[in-house]
PDB file of N, CA and C in Angstrom:
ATOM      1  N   UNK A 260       0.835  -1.168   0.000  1.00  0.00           N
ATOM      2  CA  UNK A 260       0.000   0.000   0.000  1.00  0.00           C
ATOM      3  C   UNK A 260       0.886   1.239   0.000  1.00  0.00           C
ATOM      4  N   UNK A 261       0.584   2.462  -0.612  1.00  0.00           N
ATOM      5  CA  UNK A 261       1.384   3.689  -1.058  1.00  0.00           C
ATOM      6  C   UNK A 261       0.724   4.438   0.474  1.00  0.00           C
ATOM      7  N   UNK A 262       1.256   5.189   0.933  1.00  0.00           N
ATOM      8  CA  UNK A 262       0.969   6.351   2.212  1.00  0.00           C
ATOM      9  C   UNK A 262       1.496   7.528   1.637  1.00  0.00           C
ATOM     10  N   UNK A 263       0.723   8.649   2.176  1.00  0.00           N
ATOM     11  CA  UNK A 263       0.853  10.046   1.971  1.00  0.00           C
ATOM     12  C   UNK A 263       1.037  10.661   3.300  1.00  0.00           C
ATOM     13  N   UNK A 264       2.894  11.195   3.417  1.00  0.00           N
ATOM     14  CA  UNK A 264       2.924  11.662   4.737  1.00  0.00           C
ATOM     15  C   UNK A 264       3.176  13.026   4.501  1.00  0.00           C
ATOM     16  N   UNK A 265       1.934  14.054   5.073  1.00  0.00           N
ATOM     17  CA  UNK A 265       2.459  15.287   4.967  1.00  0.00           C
ATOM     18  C   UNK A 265       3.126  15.971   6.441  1.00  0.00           C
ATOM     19  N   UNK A 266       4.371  16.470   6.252  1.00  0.00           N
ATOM     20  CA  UNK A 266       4.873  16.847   7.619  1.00  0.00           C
ATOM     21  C   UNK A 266       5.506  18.011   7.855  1.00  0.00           C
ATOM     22  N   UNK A 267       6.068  18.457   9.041  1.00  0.00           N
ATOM     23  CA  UNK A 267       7.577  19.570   8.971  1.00  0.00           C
ATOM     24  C   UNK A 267       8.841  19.449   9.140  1.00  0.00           C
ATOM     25  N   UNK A 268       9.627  19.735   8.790  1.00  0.00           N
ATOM     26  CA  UNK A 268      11.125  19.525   8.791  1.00  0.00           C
ATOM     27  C   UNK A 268      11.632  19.390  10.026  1.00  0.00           C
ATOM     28  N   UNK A 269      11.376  19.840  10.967  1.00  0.00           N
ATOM     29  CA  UNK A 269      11.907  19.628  12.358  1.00  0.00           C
ATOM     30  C   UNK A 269      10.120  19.459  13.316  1.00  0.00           C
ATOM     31  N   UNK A 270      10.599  19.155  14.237  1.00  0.00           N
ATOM     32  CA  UNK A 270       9.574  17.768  15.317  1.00  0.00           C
ATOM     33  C   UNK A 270       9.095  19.543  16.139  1.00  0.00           C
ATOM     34  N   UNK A 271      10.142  20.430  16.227  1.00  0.00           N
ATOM     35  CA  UNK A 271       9.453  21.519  17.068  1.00  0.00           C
ATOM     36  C   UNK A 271       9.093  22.520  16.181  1.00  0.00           C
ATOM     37  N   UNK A 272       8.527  22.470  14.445  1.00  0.00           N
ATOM     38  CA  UNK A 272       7.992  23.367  13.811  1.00  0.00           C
ATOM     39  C   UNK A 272       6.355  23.362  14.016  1.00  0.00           C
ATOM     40  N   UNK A 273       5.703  24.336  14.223  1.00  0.00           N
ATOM     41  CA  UNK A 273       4.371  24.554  14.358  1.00  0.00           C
ATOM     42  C   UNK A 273       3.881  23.942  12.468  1.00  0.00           C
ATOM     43  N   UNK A 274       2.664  23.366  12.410  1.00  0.00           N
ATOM     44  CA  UNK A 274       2.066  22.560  11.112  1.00  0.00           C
ATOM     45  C   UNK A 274       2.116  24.656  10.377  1.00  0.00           C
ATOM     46  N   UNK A 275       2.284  24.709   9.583  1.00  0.00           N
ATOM     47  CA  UNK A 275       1.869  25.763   8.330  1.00  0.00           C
ATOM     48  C   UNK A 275       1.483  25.429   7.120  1.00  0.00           C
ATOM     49  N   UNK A 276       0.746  25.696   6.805  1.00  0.00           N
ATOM     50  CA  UNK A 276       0.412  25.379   5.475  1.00  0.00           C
ATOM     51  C   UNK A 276       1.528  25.046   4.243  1.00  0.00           C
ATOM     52  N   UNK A 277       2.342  26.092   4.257  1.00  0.00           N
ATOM     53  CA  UNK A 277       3.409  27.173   3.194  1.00  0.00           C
ATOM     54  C   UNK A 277       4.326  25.854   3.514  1.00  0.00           C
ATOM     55  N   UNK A 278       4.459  25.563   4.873  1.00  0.00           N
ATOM     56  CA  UNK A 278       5.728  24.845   5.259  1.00  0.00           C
ATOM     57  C   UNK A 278       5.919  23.159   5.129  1.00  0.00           C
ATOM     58  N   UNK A 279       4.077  22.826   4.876  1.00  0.00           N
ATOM     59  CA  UNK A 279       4.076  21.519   5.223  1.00  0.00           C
ATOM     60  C   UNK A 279       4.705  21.147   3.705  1.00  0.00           C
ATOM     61  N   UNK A 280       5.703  19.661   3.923  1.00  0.00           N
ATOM     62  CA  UNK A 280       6.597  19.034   3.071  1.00  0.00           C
ATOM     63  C   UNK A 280       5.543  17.433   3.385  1.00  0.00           C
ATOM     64  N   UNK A 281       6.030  16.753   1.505  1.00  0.00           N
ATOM     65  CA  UNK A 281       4.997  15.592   1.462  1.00  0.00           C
ATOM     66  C   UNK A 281       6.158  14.776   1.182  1.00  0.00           C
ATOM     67  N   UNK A 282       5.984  12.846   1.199  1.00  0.00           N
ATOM     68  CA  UNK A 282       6.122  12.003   0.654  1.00  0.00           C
ATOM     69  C   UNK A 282       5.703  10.860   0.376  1.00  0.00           C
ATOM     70  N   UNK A 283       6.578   9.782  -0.057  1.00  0.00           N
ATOM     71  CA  UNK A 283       5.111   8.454  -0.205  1.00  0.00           C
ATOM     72  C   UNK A 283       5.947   7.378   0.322  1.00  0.00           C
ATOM     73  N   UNK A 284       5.491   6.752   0.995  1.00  0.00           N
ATOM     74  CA  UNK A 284       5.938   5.796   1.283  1.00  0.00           C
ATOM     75  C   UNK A 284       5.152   4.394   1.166  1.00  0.00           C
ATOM     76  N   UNK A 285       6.083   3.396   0.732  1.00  0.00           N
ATOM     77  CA  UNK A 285       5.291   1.558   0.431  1.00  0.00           C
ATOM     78  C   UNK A 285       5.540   1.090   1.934  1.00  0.00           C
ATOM     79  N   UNK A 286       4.110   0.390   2.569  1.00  0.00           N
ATOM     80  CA  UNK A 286       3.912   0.086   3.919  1.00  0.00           C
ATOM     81  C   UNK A 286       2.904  -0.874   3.645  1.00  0.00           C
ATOM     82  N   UNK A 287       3.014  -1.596   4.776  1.00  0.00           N
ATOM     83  CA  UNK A 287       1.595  -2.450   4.831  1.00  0.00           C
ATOM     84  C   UNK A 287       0.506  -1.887   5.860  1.00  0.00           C
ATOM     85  N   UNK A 288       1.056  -0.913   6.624  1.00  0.00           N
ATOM     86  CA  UNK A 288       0.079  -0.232   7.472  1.00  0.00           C
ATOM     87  C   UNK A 288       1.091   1.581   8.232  1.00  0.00           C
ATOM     88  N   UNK A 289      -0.172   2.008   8.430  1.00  0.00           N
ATOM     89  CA  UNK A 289       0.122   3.500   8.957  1.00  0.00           C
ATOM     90  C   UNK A 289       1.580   3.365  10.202  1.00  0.00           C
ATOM     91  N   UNK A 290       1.303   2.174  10.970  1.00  0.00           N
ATOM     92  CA  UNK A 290       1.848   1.873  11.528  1.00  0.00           C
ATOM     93  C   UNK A 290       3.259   1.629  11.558  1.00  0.00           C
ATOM     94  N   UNK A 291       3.167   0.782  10.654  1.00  0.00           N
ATOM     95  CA  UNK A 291       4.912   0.932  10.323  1.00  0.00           C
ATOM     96  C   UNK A 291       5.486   2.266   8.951  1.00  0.00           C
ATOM     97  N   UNK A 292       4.900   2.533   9.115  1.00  0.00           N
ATOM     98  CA  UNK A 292       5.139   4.408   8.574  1.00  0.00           C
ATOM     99  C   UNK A 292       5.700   4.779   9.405  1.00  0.00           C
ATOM    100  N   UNK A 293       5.011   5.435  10.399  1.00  0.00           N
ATOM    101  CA  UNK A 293       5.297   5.978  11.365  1.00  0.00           C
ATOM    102  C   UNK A 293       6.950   5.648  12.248  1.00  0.00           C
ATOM    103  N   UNK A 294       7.207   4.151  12.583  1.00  0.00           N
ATOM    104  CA  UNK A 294       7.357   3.528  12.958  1.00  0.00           C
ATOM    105  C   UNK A 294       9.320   4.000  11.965  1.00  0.00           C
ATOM    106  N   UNK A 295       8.869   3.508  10.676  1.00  0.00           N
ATOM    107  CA  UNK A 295      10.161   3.901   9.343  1.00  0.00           C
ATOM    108  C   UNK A 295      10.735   5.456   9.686  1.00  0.00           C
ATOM    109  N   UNK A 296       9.677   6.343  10.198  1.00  0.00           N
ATOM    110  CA  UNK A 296      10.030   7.778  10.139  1.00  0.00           C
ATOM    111  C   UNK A 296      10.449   8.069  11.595  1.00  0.00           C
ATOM    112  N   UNK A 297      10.497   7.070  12.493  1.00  0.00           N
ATOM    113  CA  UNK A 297      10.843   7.785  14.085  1.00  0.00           C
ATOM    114  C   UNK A 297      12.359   8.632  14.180  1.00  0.00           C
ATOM    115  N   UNK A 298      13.109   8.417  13.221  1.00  0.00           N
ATOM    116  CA  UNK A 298      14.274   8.582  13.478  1.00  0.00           C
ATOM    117  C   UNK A 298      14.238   9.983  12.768  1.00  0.00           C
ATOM    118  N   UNK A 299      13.797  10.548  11.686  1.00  0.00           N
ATOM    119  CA  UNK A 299      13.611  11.940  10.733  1.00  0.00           C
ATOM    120  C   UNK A 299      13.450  12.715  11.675  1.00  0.00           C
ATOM    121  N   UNK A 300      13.284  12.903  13.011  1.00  0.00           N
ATOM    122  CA  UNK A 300      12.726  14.165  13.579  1.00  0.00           C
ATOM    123  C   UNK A 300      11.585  15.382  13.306  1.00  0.00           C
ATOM    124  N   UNK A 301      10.909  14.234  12.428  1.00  0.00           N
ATOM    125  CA  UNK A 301       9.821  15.169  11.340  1.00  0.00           C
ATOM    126  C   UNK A 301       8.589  15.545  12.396  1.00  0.00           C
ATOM    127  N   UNK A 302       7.902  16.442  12.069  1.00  0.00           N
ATOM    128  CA  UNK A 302       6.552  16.945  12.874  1.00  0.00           C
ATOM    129  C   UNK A 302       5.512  15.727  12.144  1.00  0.00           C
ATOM    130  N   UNK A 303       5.180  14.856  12.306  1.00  0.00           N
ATOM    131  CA  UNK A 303       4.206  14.184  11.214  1.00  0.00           C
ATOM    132  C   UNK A 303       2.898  14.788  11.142  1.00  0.00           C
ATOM    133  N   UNK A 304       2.119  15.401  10.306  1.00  0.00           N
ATOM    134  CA  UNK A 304       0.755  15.950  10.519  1.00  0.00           C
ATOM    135  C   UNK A 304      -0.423  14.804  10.490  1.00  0.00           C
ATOM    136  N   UNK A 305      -0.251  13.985   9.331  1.00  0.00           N
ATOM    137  CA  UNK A 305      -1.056  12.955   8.872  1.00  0.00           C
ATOM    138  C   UNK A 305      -0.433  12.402   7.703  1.00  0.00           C
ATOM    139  N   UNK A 306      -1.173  11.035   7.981  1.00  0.00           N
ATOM    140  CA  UNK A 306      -0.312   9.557   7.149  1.00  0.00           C
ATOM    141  C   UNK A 306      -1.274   9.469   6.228  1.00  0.00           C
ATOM    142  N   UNK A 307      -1.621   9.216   5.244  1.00  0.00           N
ATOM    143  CA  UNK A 307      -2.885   9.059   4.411  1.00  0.00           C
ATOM    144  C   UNK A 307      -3.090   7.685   3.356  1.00  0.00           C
ATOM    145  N   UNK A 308      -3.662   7.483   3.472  1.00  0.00           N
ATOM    146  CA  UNK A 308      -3.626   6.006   2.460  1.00  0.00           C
ATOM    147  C   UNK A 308      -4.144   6.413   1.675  1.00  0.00           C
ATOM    148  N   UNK A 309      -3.277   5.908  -0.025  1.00  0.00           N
ATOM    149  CA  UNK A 309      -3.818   6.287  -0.942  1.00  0.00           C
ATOM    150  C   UNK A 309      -4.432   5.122  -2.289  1.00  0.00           C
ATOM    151  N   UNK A 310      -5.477   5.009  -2.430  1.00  0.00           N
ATOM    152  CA  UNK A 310      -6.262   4.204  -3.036  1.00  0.00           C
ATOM    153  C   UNK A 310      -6.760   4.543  -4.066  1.00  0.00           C
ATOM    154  N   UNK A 311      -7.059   4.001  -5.403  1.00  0.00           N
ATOM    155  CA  UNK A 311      -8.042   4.253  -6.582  1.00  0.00           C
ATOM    156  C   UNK A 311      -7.742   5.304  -7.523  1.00  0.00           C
ATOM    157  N   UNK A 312      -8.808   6.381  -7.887  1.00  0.00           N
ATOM    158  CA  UNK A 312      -8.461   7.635  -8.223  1.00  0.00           C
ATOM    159  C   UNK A 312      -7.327   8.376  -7.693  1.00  0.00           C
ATOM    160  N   UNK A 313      -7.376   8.769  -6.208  1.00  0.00           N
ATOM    161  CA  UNK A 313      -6.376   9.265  -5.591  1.00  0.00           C
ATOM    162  C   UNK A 313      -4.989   9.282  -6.023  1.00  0.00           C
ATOM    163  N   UNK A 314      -4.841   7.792  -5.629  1.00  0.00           N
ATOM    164  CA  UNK A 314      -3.524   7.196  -5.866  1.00  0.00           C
ATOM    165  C   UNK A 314      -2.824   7.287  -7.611  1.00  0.00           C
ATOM    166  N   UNK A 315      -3.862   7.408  -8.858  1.00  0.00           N
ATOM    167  CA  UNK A 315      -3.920   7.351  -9.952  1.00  0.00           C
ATOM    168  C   UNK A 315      -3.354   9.051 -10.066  1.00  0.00           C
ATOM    169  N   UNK A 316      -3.732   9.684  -9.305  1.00  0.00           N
ATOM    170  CA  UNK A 316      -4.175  11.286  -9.657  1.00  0.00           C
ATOM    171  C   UNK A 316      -2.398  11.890  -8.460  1.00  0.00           C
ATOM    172  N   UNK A 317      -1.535  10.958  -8.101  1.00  0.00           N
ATOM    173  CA  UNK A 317      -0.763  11.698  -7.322  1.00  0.00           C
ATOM    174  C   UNK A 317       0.385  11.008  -8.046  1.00  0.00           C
ATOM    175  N   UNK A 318       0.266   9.632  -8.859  1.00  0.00           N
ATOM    176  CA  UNK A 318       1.258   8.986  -9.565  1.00  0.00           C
ATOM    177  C   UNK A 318       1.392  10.047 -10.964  1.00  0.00           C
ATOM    178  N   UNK A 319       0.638  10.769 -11.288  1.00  0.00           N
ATOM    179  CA  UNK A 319       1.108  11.456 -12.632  1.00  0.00           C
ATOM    180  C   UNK A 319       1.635  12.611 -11.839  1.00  0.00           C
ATOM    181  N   UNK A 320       1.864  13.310 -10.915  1.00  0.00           N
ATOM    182  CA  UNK A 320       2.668  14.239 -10.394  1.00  0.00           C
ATOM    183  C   UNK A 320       4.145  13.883 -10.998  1.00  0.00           C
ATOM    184  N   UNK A 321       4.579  14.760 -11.141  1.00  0.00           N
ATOM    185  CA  UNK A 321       6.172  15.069 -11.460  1.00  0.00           C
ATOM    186  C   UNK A 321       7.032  14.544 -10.102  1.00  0.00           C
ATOM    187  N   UNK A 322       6.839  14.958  -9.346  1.00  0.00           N
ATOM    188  CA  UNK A 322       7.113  14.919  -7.625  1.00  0.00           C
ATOM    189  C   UNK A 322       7.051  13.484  -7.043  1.00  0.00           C
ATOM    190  N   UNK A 323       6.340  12.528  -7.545  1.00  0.00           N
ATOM    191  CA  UNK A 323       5.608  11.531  -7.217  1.00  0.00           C
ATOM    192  C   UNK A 323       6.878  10.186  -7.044  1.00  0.00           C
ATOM    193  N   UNK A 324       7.591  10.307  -5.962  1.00  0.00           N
ATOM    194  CA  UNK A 324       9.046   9.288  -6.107  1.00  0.00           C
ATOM    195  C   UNK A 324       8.032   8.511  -4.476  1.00  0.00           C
ATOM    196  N   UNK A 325       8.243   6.945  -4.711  1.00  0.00           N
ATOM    197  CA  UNK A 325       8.226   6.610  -2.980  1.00  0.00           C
ATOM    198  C   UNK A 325       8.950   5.389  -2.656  1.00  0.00           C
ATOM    199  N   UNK A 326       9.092   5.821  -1.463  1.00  0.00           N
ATOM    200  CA  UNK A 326      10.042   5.437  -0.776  1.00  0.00           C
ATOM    201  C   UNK A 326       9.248   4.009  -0.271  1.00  0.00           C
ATOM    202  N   UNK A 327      10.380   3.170   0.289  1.00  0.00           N
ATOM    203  CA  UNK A 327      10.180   1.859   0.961  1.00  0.00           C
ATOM    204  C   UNK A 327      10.192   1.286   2.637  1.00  0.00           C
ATOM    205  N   UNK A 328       9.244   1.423   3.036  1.00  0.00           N
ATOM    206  CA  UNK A 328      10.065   1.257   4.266  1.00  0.00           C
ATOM    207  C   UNK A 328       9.904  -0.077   4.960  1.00  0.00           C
TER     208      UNK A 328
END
């Protein structure tokens, strides 16, 4: 399953819009997302699972690289 983690660069940045940074990561659950990213020091906002359309509509992004964890 593909995940959509949108977050901030450091663990003590307040969420901003302007600021929030995305990626994708291959998981079998939110869980071990989370779990792959403890060490980034990232602010995590939300993990998102991406399915169907969605997932169809974020793979033609230019941007669209994911990661394994």
């Amino acid at each position: 399953m593909i995940y959509k983690v949108y977050y901030q660069q450091n663990i003590n940045d307040i969420p901003v819009r302007e600021n929030t940074k995305t990626l994708y990561l291959e998981a079998s659950s939110e869980r071990e997302v989370r779990h792959y990213l403890k060490d980034r020091n990232y602010n995590i906002e939300l993990v998102q699972l991406l399915e169907g359309n969605y997932l169809e509509y974020e793979q033609a992004s230019p941007n669209f690289t994911v990661e394994n964890a």
